[in-house]
mmCIF file of C-alpha atoms in Angstrom:
data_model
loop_
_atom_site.group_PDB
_atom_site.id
_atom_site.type_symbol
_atom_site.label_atom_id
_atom_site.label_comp_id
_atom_site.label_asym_id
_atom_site.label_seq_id
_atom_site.Cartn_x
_atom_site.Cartn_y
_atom_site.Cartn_z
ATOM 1 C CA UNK A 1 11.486 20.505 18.403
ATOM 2 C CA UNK A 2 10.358 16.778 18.021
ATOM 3 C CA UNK A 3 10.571 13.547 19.900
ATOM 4 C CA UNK A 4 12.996 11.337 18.404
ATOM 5 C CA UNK A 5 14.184 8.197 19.386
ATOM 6 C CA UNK A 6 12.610 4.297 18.814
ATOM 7 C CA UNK A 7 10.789 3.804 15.386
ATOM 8 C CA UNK A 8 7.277 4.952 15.341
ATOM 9 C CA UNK A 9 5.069 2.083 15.618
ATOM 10 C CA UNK A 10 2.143 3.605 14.297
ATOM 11 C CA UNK A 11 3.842 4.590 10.566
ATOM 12 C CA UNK A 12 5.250 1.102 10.350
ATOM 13 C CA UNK A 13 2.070 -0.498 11.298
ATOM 14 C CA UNK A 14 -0.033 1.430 9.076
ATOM 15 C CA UNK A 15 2.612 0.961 6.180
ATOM 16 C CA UNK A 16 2.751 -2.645 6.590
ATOM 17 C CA UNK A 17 -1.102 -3.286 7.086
ATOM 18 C CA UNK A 18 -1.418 -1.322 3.818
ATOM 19 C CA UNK A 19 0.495 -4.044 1.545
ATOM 20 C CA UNK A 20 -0.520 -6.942 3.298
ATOM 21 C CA UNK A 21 -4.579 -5.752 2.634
ATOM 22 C CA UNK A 22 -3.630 -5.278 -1.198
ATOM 23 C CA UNK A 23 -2.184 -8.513 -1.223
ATOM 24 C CA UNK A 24 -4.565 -10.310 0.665
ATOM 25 C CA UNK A 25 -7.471 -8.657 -1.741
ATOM 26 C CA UNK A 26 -5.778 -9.946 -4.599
ATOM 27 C CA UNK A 27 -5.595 -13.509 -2.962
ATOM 28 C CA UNK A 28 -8.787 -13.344 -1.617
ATOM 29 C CA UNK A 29 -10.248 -12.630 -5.349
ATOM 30 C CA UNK A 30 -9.092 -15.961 -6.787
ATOM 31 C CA UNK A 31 -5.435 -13.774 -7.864
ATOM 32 C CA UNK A 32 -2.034 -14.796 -7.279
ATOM 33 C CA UNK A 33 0.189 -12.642 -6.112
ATOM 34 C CA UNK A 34 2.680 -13.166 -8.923
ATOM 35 C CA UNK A 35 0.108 -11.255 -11.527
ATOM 36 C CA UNK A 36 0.818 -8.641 -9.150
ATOM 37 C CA UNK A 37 4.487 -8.334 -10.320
ATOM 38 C CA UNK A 38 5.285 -6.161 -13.675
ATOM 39 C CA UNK A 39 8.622 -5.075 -14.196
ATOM 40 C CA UNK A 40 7.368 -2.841 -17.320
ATOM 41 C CA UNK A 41 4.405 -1.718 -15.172
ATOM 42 C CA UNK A 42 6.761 -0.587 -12.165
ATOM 43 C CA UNK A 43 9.148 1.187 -14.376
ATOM 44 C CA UNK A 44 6.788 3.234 -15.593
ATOM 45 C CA UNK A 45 5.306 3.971 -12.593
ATOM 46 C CA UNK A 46 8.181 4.020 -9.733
ATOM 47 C CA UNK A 47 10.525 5.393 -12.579
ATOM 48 C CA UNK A 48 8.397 8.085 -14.240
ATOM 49 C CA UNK A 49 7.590 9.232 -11.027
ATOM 50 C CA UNK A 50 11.091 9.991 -9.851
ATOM 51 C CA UNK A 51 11.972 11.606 -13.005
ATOM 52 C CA UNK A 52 8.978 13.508 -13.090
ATOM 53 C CA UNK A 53 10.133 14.696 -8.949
ATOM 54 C CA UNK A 54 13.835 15.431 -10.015
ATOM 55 C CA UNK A 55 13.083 17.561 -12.533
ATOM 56 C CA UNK A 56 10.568 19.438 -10.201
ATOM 57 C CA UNK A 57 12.916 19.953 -7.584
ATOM 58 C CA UNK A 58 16.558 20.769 -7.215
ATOM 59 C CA UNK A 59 18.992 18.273 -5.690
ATOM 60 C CA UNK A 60 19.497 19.779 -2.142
ATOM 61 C CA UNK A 61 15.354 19.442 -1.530
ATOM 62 C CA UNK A 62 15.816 15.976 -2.773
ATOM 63 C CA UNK A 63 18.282 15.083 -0.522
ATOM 64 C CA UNK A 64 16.994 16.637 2.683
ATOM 65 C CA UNK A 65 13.633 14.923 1.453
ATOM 66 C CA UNK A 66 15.239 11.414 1.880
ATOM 67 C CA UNK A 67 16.550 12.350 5.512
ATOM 68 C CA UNK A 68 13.396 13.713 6.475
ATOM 69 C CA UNK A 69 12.199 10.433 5.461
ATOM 70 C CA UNK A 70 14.141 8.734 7.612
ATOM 71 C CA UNK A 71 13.341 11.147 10.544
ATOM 72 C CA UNK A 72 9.368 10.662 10.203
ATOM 73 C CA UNK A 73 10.147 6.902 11.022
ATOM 74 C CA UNK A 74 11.279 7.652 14.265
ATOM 75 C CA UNK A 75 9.753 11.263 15.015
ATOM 76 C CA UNK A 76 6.904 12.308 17.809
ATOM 77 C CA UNK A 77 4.700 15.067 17.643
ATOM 78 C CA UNK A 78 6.258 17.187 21.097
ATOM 79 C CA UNK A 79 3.365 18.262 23.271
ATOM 80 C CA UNK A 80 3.802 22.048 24.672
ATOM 81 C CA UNK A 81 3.636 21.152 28.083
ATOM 82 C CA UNK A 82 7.339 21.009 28.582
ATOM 83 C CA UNK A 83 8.199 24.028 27.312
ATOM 84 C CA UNK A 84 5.844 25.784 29.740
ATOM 85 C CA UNK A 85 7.283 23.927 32.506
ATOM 86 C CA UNK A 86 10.478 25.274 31.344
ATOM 87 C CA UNK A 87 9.592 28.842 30.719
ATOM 88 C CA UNK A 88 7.568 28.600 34.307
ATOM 89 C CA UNK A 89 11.050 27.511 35.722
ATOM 90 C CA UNK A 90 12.860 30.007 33.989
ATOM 91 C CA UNK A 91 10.129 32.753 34.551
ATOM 92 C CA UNK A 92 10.815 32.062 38.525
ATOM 93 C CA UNK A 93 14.444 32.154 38.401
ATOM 94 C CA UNK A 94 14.182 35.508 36.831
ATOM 95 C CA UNK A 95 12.052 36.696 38.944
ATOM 96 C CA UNK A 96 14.055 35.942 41.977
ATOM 97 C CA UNK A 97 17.533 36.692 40.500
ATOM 98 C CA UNK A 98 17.076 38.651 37.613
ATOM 99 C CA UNK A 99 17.513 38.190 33.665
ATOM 100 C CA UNK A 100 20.727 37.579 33.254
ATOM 101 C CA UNK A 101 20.356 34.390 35.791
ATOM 102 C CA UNK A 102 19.033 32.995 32.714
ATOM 103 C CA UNK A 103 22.795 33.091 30.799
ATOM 104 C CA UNK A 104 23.545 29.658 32.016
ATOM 105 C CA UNK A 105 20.223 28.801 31.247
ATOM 106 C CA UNK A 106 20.987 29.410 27.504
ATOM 107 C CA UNK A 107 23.838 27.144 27.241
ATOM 108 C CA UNK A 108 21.835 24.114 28.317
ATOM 109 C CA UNK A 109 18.536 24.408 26.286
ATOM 110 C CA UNK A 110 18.019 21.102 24.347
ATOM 111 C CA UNK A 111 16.901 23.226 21.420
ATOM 112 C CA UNK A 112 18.761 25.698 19.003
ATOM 113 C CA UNK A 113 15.687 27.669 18.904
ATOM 114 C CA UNK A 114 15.441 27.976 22.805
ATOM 115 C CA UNK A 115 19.049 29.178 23.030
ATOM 116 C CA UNK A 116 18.532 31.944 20.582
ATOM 117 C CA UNK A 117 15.328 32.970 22.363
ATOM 118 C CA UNK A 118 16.908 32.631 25.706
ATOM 119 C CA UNK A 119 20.264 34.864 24.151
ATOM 120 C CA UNK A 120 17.679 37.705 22.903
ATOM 121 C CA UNK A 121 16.280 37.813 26.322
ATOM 122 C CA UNK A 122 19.556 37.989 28.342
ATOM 123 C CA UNK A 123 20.536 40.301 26.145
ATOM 124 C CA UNK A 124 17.713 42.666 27.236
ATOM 125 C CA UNK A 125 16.642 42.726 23.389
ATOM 126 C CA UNK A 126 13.750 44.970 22.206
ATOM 127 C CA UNK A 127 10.477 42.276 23.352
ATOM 128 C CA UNK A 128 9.262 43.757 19.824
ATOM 129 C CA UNK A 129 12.126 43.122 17.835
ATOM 130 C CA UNK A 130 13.025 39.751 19.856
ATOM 131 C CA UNK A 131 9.563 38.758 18.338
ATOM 132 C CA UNK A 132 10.080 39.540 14.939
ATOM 133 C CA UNK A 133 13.315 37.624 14.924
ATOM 134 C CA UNK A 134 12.023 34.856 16.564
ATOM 135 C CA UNK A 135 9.103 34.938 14.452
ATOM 136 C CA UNK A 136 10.779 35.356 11.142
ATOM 137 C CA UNK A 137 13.155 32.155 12.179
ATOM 138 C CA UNK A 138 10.149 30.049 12.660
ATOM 139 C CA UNK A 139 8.416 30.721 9.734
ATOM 140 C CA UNK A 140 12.304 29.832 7.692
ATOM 141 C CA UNK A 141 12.409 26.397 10.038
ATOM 142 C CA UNK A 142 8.405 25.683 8.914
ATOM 143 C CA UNK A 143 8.643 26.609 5.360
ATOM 144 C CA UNK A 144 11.853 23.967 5.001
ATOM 145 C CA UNK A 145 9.886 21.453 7.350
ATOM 146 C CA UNK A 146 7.216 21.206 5.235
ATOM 147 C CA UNK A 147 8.814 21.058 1.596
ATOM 148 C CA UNK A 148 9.417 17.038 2.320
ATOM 149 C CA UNK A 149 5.689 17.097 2.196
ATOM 150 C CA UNK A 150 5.503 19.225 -0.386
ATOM 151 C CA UNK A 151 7.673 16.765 -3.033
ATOM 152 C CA UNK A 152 5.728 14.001 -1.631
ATOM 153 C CA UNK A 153 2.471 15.154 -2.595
ATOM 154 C CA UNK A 154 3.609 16.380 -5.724
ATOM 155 C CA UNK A 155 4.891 12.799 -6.714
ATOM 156 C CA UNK A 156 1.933 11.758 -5.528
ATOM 157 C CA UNK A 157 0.213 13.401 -8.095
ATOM 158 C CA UNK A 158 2.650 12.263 -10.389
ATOM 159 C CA UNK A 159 2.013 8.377 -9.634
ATOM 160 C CA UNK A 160 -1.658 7.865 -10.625
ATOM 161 C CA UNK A 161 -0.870 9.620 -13.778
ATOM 162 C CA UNK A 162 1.902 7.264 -14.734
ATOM 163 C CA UNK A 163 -0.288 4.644 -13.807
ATOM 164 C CA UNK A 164 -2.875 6.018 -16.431
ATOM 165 C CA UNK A 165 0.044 5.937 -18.855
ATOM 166 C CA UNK A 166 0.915 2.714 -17.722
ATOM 167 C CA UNK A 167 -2.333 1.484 -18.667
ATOM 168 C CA UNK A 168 -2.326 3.563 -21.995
ATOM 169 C CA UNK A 169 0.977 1.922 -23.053
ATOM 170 C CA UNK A 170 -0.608 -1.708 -21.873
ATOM 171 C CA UNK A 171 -2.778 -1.458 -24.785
ATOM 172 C CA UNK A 172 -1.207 -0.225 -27.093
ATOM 173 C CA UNK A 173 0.766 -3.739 -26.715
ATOM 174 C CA UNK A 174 -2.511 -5.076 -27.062
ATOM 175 C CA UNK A 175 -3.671 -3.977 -29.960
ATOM 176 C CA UNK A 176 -0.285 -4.489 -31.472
ATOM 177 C CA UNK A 177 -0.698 -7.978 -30.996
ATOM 178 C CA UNK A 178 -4.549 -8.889 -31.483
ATOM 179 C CA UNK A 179 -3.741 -11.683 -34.084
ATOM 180 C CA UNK A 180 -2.103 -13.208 -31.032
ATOM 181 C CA UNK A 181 -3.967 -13.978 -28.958
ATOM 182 C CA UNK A 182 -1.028 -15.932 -26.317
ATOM 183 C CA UNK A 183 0.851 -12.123 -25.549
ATOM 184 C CA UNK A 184 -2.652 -10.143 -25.108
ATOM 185 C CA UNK A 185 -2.120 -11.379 -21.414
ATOM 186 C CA UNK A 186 0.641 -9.620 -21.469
ATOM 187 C CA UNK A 187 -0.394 -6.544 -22.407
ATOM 188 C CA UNK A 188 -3.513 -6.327 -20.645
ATOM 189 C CA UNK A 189 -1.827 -7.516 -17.428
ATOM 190 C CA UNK A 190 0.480 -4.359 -17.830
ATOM 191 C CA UNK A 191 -2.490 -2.039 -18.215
ATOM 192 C CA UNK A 192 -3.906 -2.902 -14.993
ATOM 193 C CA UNK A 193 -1.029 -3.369 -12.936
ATOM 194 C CA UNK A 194 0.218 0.253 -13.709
ATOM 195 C CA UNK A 195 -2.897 1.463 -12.749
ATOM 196 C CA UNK A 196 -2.810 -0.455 -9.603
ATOM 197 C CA UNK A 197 0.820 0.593 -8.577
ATOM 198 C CA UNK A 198 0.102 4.275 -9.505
ATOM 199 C CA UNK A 199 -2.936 4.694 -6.984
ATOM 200 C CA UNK A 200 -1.710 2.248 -4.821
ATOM 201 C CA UNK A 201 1.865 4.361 -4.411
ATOM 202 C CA UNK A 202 -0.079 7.863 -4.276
ATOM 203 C CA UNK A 203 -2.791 6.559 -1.118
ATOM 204 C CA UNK A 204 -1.100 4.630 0.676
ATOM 205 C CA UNK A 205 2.334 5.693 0.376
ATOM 206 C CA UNK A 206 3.182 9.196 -0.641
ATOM 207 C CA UNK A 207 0.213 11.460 0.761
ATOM 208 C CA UNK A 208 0.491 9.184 4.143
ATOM 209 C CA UNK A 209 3.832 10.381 4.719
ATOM 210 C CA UNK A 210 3.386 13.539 3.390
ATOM 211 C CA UNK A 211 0.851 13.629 5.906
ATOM 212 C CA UNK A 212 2.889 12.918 8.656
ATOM 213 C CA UNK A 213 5.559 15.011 7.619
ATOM 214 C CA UNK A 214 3.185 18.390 7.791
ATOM 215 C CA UNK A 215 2.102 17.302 11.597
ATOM 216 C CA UNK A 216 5.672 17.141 12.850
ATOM 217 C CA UNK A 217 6.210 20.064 11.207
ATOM 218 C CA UNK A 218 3.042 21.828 12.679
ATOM 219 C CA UNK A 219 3.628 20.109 15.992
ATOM 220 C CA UNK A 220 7.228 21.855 15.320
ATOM 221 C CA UNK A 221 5.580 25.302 14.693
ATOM 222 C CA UNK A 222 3.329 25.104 18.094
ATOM 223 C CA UNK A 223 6.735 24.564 20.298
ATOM 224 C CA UNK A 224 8.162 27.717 18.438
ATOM 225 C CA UNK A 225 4.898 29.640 19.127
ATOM 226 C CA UNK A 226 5.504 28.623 22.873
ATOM 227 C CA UNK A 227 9.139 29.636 23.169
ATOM 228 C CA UNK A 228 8.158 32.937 21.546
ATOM 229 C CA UNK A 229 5.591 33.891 23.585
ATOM 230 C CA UNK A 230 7.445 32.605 26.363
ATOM 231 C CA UNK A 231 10.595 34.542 25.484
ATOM 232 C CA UNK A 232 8.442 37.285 25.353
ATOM 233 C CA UNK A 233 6.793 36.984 28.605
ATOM 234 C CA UNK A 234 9.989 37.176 30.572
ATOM 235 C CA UNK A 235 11.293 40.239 28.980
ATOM 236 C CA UNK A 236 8.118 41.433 30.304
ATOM 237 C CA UNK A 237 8.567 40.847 33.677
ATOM 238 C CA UNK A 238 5.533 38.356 34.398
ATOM 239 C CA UNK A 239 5.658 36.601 36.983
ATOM 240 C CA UNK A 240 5.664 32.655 36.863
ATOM 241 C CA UNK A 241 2.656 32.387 37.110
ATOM 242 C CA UNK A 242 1.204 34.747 34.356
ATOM 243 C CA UNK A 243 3.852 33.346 31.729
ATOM 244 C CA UNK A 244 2.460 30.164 33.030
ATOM 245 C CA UNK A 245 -1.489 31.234 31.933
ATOM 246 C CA UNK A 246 0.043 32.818 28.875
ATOM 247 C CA UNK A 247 0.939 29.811 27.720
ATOM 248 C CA UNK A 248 -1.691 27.530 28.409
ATOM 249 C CA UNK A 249 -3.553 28.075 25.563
ATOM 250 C CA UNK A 250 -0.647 25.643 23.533
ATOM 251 C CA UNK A 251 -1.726 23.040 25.016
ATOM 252 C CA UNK A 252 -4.152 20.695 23.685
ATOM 253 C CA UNK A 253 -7.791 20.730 25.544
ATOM 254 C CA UNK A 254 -7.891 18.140 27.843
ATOM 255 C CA UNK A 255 -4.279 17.820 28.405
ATOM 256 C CA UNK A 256 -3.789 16.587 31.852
ATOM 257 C CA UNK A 257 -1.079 19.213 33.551
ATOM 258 C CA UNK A 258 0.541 18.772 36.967
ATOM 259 C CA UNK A 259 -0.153 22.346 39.715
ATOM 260 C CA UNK A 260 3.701 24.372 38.644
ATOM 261 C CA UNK A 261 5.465 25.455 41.975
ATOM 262 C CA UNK A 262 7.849 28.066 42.418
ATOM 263 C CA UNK A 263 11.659 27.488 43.121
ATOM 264 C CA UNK A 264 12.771 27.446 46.215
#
């Protein structure tokens, strides 16, 4: 249950401002931005950290991983307010016509998870067992929402390390070389660099995302929450208004919410 749709300004902002700053330090300091630039540096880094993730991690986590990915770029956190306009619609259609008023309902929920909730209900399911269902669904949907996150911070943890060995490997070329003195630059270039890409990668990269990725997924969670103690409410009988101060609590303190009314 998330907003989808144009690219989220703030991740690409934040992304963007993130390498430009690193650059501009690194100008600002006197640097040029080609020093910045190790091929031997980055495939340490960028490639020991991707081996390090695929053998973590089978192929199918991988892959949903990368469309997540793609899906963060453009994903909203959903407010709850909808869905309680929605349940206090469906609450007073119920109440006027009965449950099964709420069959046609089902087919037209924008949201897989509504129409099974909305199914148990007309159904006249158990309100204890429709909440364990429901319940046991949403904790499957959040556990594989949040494993993105969960390879993201682990290759996070991966980078800074590489970096280290990065640096380690650096000089090591160094030393091999000391009666050299025109490819220590080399070498000691390579040791920082790594270092550099490592942290830099982990910071403002990896855990960022993996960030973002666990507050769609809890934002995700919340709108469940709602639709379950929603679905619950109407095998109950409330009436709209009750489901109505039922819910309320989803919603985030100071949330501005329009006076619900009946239909007629």
């Amino acid at each position: 249950m998330k907003g989808r749709g144009r690219l989220d300004l703030s991740a690409i902002i934040g992304l963007g401002a993130g390498v430009a700053l690193l650059l501009a330090a690194q100008v600002a300091g006197g640097g040029t931005l080609g020093a910045l630039w190790q091929p031997s540096a980055a495939l340490i880094v960028f490639g020991g950290t991707a081996v390090a993730v695929f053998v973590s991690y089978p192929m199918a986590v991988l892959r949903r991983t990368v469309t997540t990915l793609g899906q963060a770029m453009t994903a909203r956190q959903m407010p709850a307010e909808p869905l309680l306009d929605r349940f206090f619609y469906y609450a007073d259609l119920a109440r006027r016509k009965g449950l099964l008023s709420l069959e046609d309902e089902t087919s037209a929920a924008p949201d897989p998870f509504l129409r099974t909730a909305l199914g148990l209900v007309v159904d006249g399911t158990n309100p204890k067992i429709c909440r364990q269902i429901l319940e046991i669904e949403s904790n499957s949907l959040r556990d594989a929402a949040e494993q993105p996150a969960e390879v993201l911070e682990t290759a996070a943890g991966f980078a800074p390390t590489l970096g280290i060995l990065g640096a380690v490997l650096g000089l090591i070329h160094v030393m091999d070389n000391l009666t050299e003195p025109s490819r220590l630059g080399a070498g000691i270039a390579v040791a920082f660099v790594a270092t550099v890409y490592g942290v830099a990668i982990a910071n403002m990269l990896l855990l960022p995302l993996a960030t973002k990725l666990r507050g769609l997924a809890h934002s995700a969670a919340t709108s469940r929450d709602v639709v379950i103690e929603g679905a619950v409410a109407l095998q109950e009988g409330l009436n709209p208004r009750l489901v109505d101060q039922k819910l309320r609590g989803f919603v985030a303190p100071g949330t501005i919410r329009k006076p619900r009314r009946s239909i007629a």
